[in-house]
């Protein structure tokens, strides 16, 4: 058992180091030499891990809490993490940018086009615009916080919202792997215990409420379809596969490249 625990800890450390080195390598070798890393923090596990890993690069890291009609418990976790991070790392700056008045004006201006889901996504897009404004003012890049299941499995993110980023350091990590790294990094326990939520709604609905399955179930489905696809399935497993396939198919437009209408060469002068 001790041998297994030691290997587990070493594997988590290696993954963390790979991501830290990857971010530094990108910044050192991209044509635009960023002077800062900008991350939006929601109080969720993904953004908490990404922002902490960014801090470990020793580069200037700016983390933003951007409440818009936020459930108090969610906003409190964001503030708690921001304070923990800025106290722990000298290269981290935590800023709170209130966007609720801006969103209220946006919502009022577009009242003729009222749509609950559309306005929920607009919250994410206003945050994206804010992150890029802060990045522009600090010669920085926007660091994404999506994990593999969200980004490439079920497409659980807002197109040109939290999907609008410059780099995605944890997009090859499953949610369970993110939790393991969070534990290793010492992310505050209240965040590790909180139920995952995108925080885009006025109520307290969780990711599971919206997706119809837990992340563990969705990870199983992703692995089943990519690796095994055999064996007897329970009724719940069959239902999870149906849920996974449904989200994946519906959200392919987010994951695939933007369609381009190609003009035949014969029509070009």
mmCIF file of C-alpha atoms in Angstrom, residues 49-239:
data_model
loop_
_atom_site.group_PDB
_atom_site.id
_atom_site.type_symbol
_atom_site.label_atom_id
_atom_site.label_comp_id
_atom_site.label_asym_id
_atom_site.label_seq_id
_atom_site.Cartn_x
_atom_site.Cartn_y
_atom_site.Cartn_z
ATOM 1 C CA UNK A 49 -6.044 24.629 -9.586
ATOM 2 C CA UNK A 50 -5.191 26.590 -12.742
ATOM 3 C CA UNK A 51 -4.578 29.849 -10.884
ATOM 4 C CA UNK A 52 -2.366 28.086 -8.347
ATOM 5 C CA UNK A 53 -0.350 26.383 -11.083
ATOM 6 C CA UNK A 54 0.050 29.753 -12.799
ATOM 7 C CA UNK A 55 1.380 31.151 -9.526
ATOM 8 C CA UNK A 56 3.922 28.301 -9.406
ATOM 9 C CA UNK A 57 5.440 29.481 -12.705
ATOM 10 C CA UNK A 58 6.793 32.495 -10.747
ATOM 11 C CA UNK A 59 5.340 34.741 -13.446
ATOM 12 C CA UNK A 60 3.114 37.678 -12.602
ATOM 13 C CA UNK A 61 -0.342 36.188 -12.121
ATOM 14 C CA UNK A 62 -3.517 38.270 -11.981
ATOM 15 C CA UNK A 63 -6.607 36.488 -10.703
ATOM 16 C CA UNK A 64 -10.032 38.062 -11.083
ATOM 17 C CA UNK A 65 -13.230 37.479 -9.136
ATOM 18 C CA UNK A 66 -16.047 38.772 -11.372
ATOM 19 C CA UNK A 67 -19.415 38.436 -9.620
ATOM 20 C CA UNK A 68 -22.620 38.805 -11.638
ATOM 21 C CA UNK A 69 -25.728 38.059 -9.547
ATOM 22 C CA UNK A 70 -23.559 35.489 -7.818
ATOM 23 C CA UNK A 71 -24.830 33.110 -5.160
ATOM 24 C CA UNK A 72 -23.113 34.339 -1.978
ATOM 25 C CA UNK A 73 -21.553 30.976 -1.163
ATOM 26 C CA UNK A 74 -19.965 30.800 -4.617
ATOM 27 C CA UNK A 75 -18.575 34.329 -4.435
ATOM 28 C CA UNK A 76 -17.281 33.691 -0.913
ATOM 29 C CA UNK A 77 -15.261 30.710 -2.185
ATOM 30 C CA UNK A 78 -13.792 32.842 -4.969
ATOM 31 C CA UNK A 79 -12.722 35.501 -2.461
ATOM 32 C CA UNK A 80 -11.372 32.852 -0.087
ATOM 33 C CA UNK A 81 -9.210 31.338 -2.806
ATOM 34 C CA UNK A 82 -8.055 34.730 -4.099
ATOM 35 C CA UNK A 83 -6.962 35.776 -0.617
ATOM 36 C CA UNK A 84 -5.252 32.422 0.029
ATOM 37 C CA UNK A 85 -3.390 32.664 -3.264
ATOM 38 C CA UNK A 86 -2.257 36.281 -2.927
ATOM 39 C CA UNK A 87 -1.090 35.655 0.647
ATOM 40 C CA UNK A 88 0.825 32.538 -0.373
ATOM 41 C CA UNK A 89 2.509 33.884 -3.535
ATOM 42 C CA UNK A 90 4.181 37.281 -3.920
ATOM 43 C CA UNK A 91 3.708 37.169 -7.702
ATOM 44 C CA UNK A 92 -0.106 36.967 -7.427
ATOM 45 C CA UNK A 93 -2.535 39.902 -7.505
ATOM 46 C CA UNK A 94 -6.202 39.283 -6.667
ATOM 47 C CA UNK A 95 -8.753 41.776 -7.950
ATOM 48 C CA UNK A 96 -12.518 41.887 -7.547
ATOM 49 C CA UNK A 97 -14.286 43.384 -10.542
ATOM 50 C CA UNK A 98 -18.008 43.951 -10.034
ATOM 51 C CA UNK A 99 -19.830 43.272 -13.306
ATOM 52 C CA UNK A 100 -23.420 43.116 -12.094
ATOM 53 C CA UNK A 101 -24.329 46.713 -13.020
ATOM 54 C CA UNK A 102 -22.785 46.221 -16.468
ATOM 55 C CA UNK A 103 -24.756 43.003 -16.936
ATOM 56 C CA UNK A 104 -27.992 44.632 -15.743
ATOM 57 C CA UNK A 105 -27.580 47.365 -18.364
ATOM 58 C CA UNK A 106 -26.806 44.734 -21.015
ATOM 59 C CA UNK A 107 -29.880 42.726 -19.991
ATOM 60 C CA UNK A 108 -32.082 45.831 -20.067
ATOM 61 C CA UNK A 109 -30.775 46.977 -23.452
ATOM 62 C CA UNK A 110 -31.486 43.549 -24.953
ATOM 63 C CA UNK A 111 -34.815 43.065 -23.198
ATOM 64 C CA UNK A 112 -36.535 42.569 -26.551
ATOM 65 C CA UNK A 113 -34.410 39.458 -27.022
ATOM 66 C CA UNK A 114 -34.982 37.943 -23.593
ATOM 67 C CA UNK A 115 -33.729 34.368 -23.299
ATOM 68 C CA UNK A 116 -32.646 32.800 -20.012
ATOM 69 C CA UNK A 117 -29.971 30.546 -21.489
ATOM 70 C CA UNK A 118 -28.674 33.333 -23.711
ATOM 71 C CA UNK A 119 -28.295 35.720 -20.772
ATOM 72 C CA UNK A 120 -26.588 32.994 -18.727
ATOM 73 C CA UNK A 121 -24.008 32.617 -21.499
ATOM 74 C CA UNK A 122 -23.706 36.397 -21.711
ATOM 75 C CA UNK A 123 -22.400 36.417 -18.154
ATOM 76 C CA UNK A 124 -19.525 34.175 -19.250
ATOM 77 C CA UNK A 125 -18.887 36.335 -22.318
ATOM 78 C CA UNK A 126 -18.773 39.549 -20.283
ATOM 79 C CA UNK A 127 -16.226 37.884 -18.020
ATOM 80 C CA UNK A 128 -14.206 36.816 -21.061
ATOM 81 C CA UNK A 129 -14.177 40.400 -22.366
ATOM 82 C CA UNK A 130 -13.071 41.582 -18.918
ATOM 83 C CA UNK A 131 -10.231 39.058 -18.753
ATOM 84 C CA UNK A 132 -8.953 40.171 -22.156
ATOM 85 C CA UNK A 133 -9.159 43.843 -21.209
ATOM 86 C CA UNK A 134 -7.095 43.190 -18.086
ATOM 87 C CA UNK A 135 -4.684 41.051 -20.113
ATOM 88 C CA UNK A 136 -4.298 43.808 -22.715
ATOM 89 C CA UNK A 137 -3.546 46.365 -20.010
ATOM 90 C CA UNK A 138 -0.888 44.097 -18.509
ATOM 91 C CA UNK A 139 0.675 42.566 -21.644
ATOM 92 C CA UNK A 140 -0.782 39.255 -20.582
ATOM 93 C CA UNK A 141 -2.548 36.168 -21.829
ATOM 94 C CA UNK A 142 -5.847 34.673 -20.675
ATOM 95 C CA UNK A 143 -5.422 31.231 -19.151
ATOM 96 C CA UNK A 144 -8.320 28.799 -19.550
ATOM 97 C CA UNK A 145 -9.700 26.621 -16.770
ATOM 98 C CA UNK A 146 -11.596 23.904 -18.649
ATOM 99 C CA UNK A 147 -10.887 20.213 -18.033
ATOM 100 C CA UNK A 148 -10.949 17.350 -20.557
ATOM 101 C CA UNK A 149 -14.487 16.148 -19.846
ATOM 102 C CA UNK A 150 -15.925 19.654 -20.225
ATOM 103 C CA UNK A 151 -13.826 20.762 -23.196
ATOM 104 C CA UNK A 152 -13.736 17.602 -25.327
ATOM 105 C CA UNK A 153 -16.348 15.285 -23.844
ATOM 106 C CA UNK A 154 -19.659 17.035 -23.218
ATOM 107 C CA UNK A 155 -18.760 20.559 -24.384
ATOM 108 C CA UNK A 156 -19.896 22.045 -21.071
ATOM 109 C CA UNK A 157 -18.691 25.606 -21.512
ATOM 110 C CA UNK A 158 -19.807 28.835 -23.151
ATOM 111 C CA UNK A 159 -18.682 29.395 -26.719
ATOM 112 C CA UNK A 160 -16.611 32.618 -26.732
ATOM 113 C CA UNK A 161 -17.135 32.788 -22.965
ATOM 114 C CA UNK A 162 -15.041 30.573 -20.722
ATOM 115 C CA UNK A 163 -14.115 28.827 -23.990
ATOM 116 C CA UNK A 164 -12.417 32.035 -25.195
ATOM 117 C CA UNK A 165 -8.852 31.706 -23.909
ATOM 118 C CA UNK A 166 -5.226 31.810 -25.075
ATOM 119 C CA UNK A 167 -3.994 28.581 -23.484
ATOM 120 C CA UNK A 168 -5.677 25.605 -21.769
ATOM 121 C CA UNK A 169 -3.282 24.008 -19.278
ATOM 122 C CA UNK A 170 -5.635 21.410 -17.753
ATOM 123 C CA UNK A 171 -7.681 20.509 -20.843
ATOM 124 C CA UNK A 172 -6.028 17.079 -20.937
ATOM 125 C CA UNK A 173 -6.901 16.315 -17.301
ATOM 126 C CA UNK A 174 -10.052 14.519 -16.219
ATOM 127 C CA UNK A 175 -12.061 16.087 -13.400
ATOM 128 C CA UNK A 176 -10.874 13.393 -10.995
ATOM 129 C CA UNK A 177 -7.270 14.234 -11.868
ATOM 130 C CA UNK A 178 -7.942 17.914 -11.203
ATOM 131 C CA UNK A 179 -9.218 17.013 -7.737
ATOM 132 C CA UNK A 180 -6.066 14.980 -7.048
ATOM 133 C CA UNK A 181 -3.843 17.922 -8.001
ATOM 134 C CA UNK A 182 -6.026 20.255 -5.917
ATOM 135 C CA UNK A 183 -5.456 18.060 -2.882
ATOM 136 C CA UNK A 184 -1.710 17.997 -3.561
ATOM 137 C CA UNK A 185 -1.621 21.802 -3.937
ATOM 138 C CA UNK A 186 -3.472 22.303 -0.660
ATOM 139 C CA UNK A 187 -6.409 24.171 -2.228
ATOM 140 C CA UNK A 188 -8.720 25.303 0.576
ATOM 141 C CA UNK A 189 -10.881 22.395 1.728
ATOM 142 C CA UNK A 190 -14.159 24.288 1.275
ATOM 143 C CA UNK A 191 -13.485 24.470 -2.460
ATOM 144 C CA UNK A 192 -12.481 20.821 -2.674
ATOM 145 C CA UNK A 193 -15.756 19.852 -0.956
ATOM 146 C CA UNK A 194 -18.061 22.207 -2.904
ATOM 147 C CA UNK A 195 -20.322 20.743 -5.565
ATOM 148 C CA UNK A 196 -19.189 21.746 -9.084
ATOM 149 C CA UNK A 197 -21.242 24.546 -10.638
ATOM 150 C CA UNK A 198 -20.748 26.972 -13.531
ATOM 151 C CA UNK A 199 -22.279 29.827 -11.509
ATOM 152 C CA UNK A 200 -24.228 31.234 -14.475
ATOM 153 C CA UNK A 201 -27.696 31.011 -12.954
ATOM 154 C CA UNK A 202 -29.592 32.906 -10.265
ATOM 155 C CA UNK A 203 -30.362 29.661 -8.439
ATOM 156 C CA UNK A 204 -27.881 27.188 -6.981
ATOM 157 C CA UNK A 205 -28.079 24.539 -9.713
ATOM 158 C CA UNK A 206 -25.023 22.329 -9.984
ATOM 159 C CA UNK A 207 -23.213 20.944 -13.009
ATOM 160 C CA UNK A 208 -24.810 17.577 -12.272
ATOM 161 C CA UNK A 209 -28.262 19.191 -12.283
ATOM 162 C CA UNK A 210 -27.579 20.546 -15.760
ATOM 163 C CA UNK A 211 -25.745 17.546 -17.208
ATOM 164 C CA UNK A 212 -27.854 14.779 -15.689
ATOM 165 C CA UNK A 213 -24.806 12.793 -14.571
ATOM 166 C CA UNK A 214 -21.850 13.137 -12.218
ATOM 167 C CA UNK A 215 -18.339 13.835 -13.498
ATOM 168 C CA UNK A 216 -17.286 10.350 -12.414
ATOM 169 C CA UNK A 217 -20.050 8.900 -14.579
ATOM 170 C CA UNK A 218 -19.152 11.118 -17.532
ATOM 171 C CA UNK A 219 -15.473 10.161 -17.200
ATOM 172 C CA UNK A 220 -16.504 6.513 -17.269
ATOM 173 C CA UNK A 221 -18.555 7.111 -20.435
ATOM 174 C CA UNK A 222 -15.705 8.988 -22.113
ATOM 175 C CA UNK A 223 -13.255 6.193 -21.314
ATOM 176 C CA UNK A 224 -15.740 3.485 -22.303
ATOM 177 C CA UNK A 225 -16.295 4.990 -25.744
ATOM 178 C CA UNK A 226 -12.610 5.783 -26.343
ATOM 179 C CA UNK A 227 -11.014 2.627 -24.964
ATOM 180 C CA UNK A 228 -13.209 -0.341 -24.199
ATOM 181 C CA UNK A 229 -16.800 -0.219 -25.538
ATOM 182 C CA UNK A 230 -17.516 -3.777 -24.431
ATOM 183 C CA UNK A 231 -19.000 -5.708 -21.539
ATOM 184 C CA UNK A 232 -22.435 -5.898 -19.953
ATOM 185 C CA UNK A 233 -23.877 -2.558 -18.892
ATOM 186 C CA UNK A 234 -26.277 -1.673 -16.115
ATOM 187 C CA UNK A 235 -29.362 0.395 -16.873
ATOM 188 C CA UNK A 236 -27.692 3.434 -15.279
ATOM 189 C CA UNK A 237 -24.572 2.968 -17.415
ATOM 190 C CA UNK A 238 -26.723 2.788 -20.541
ATOM 191 C CA UNK A 239 -28.449 6.011 -19.458
#
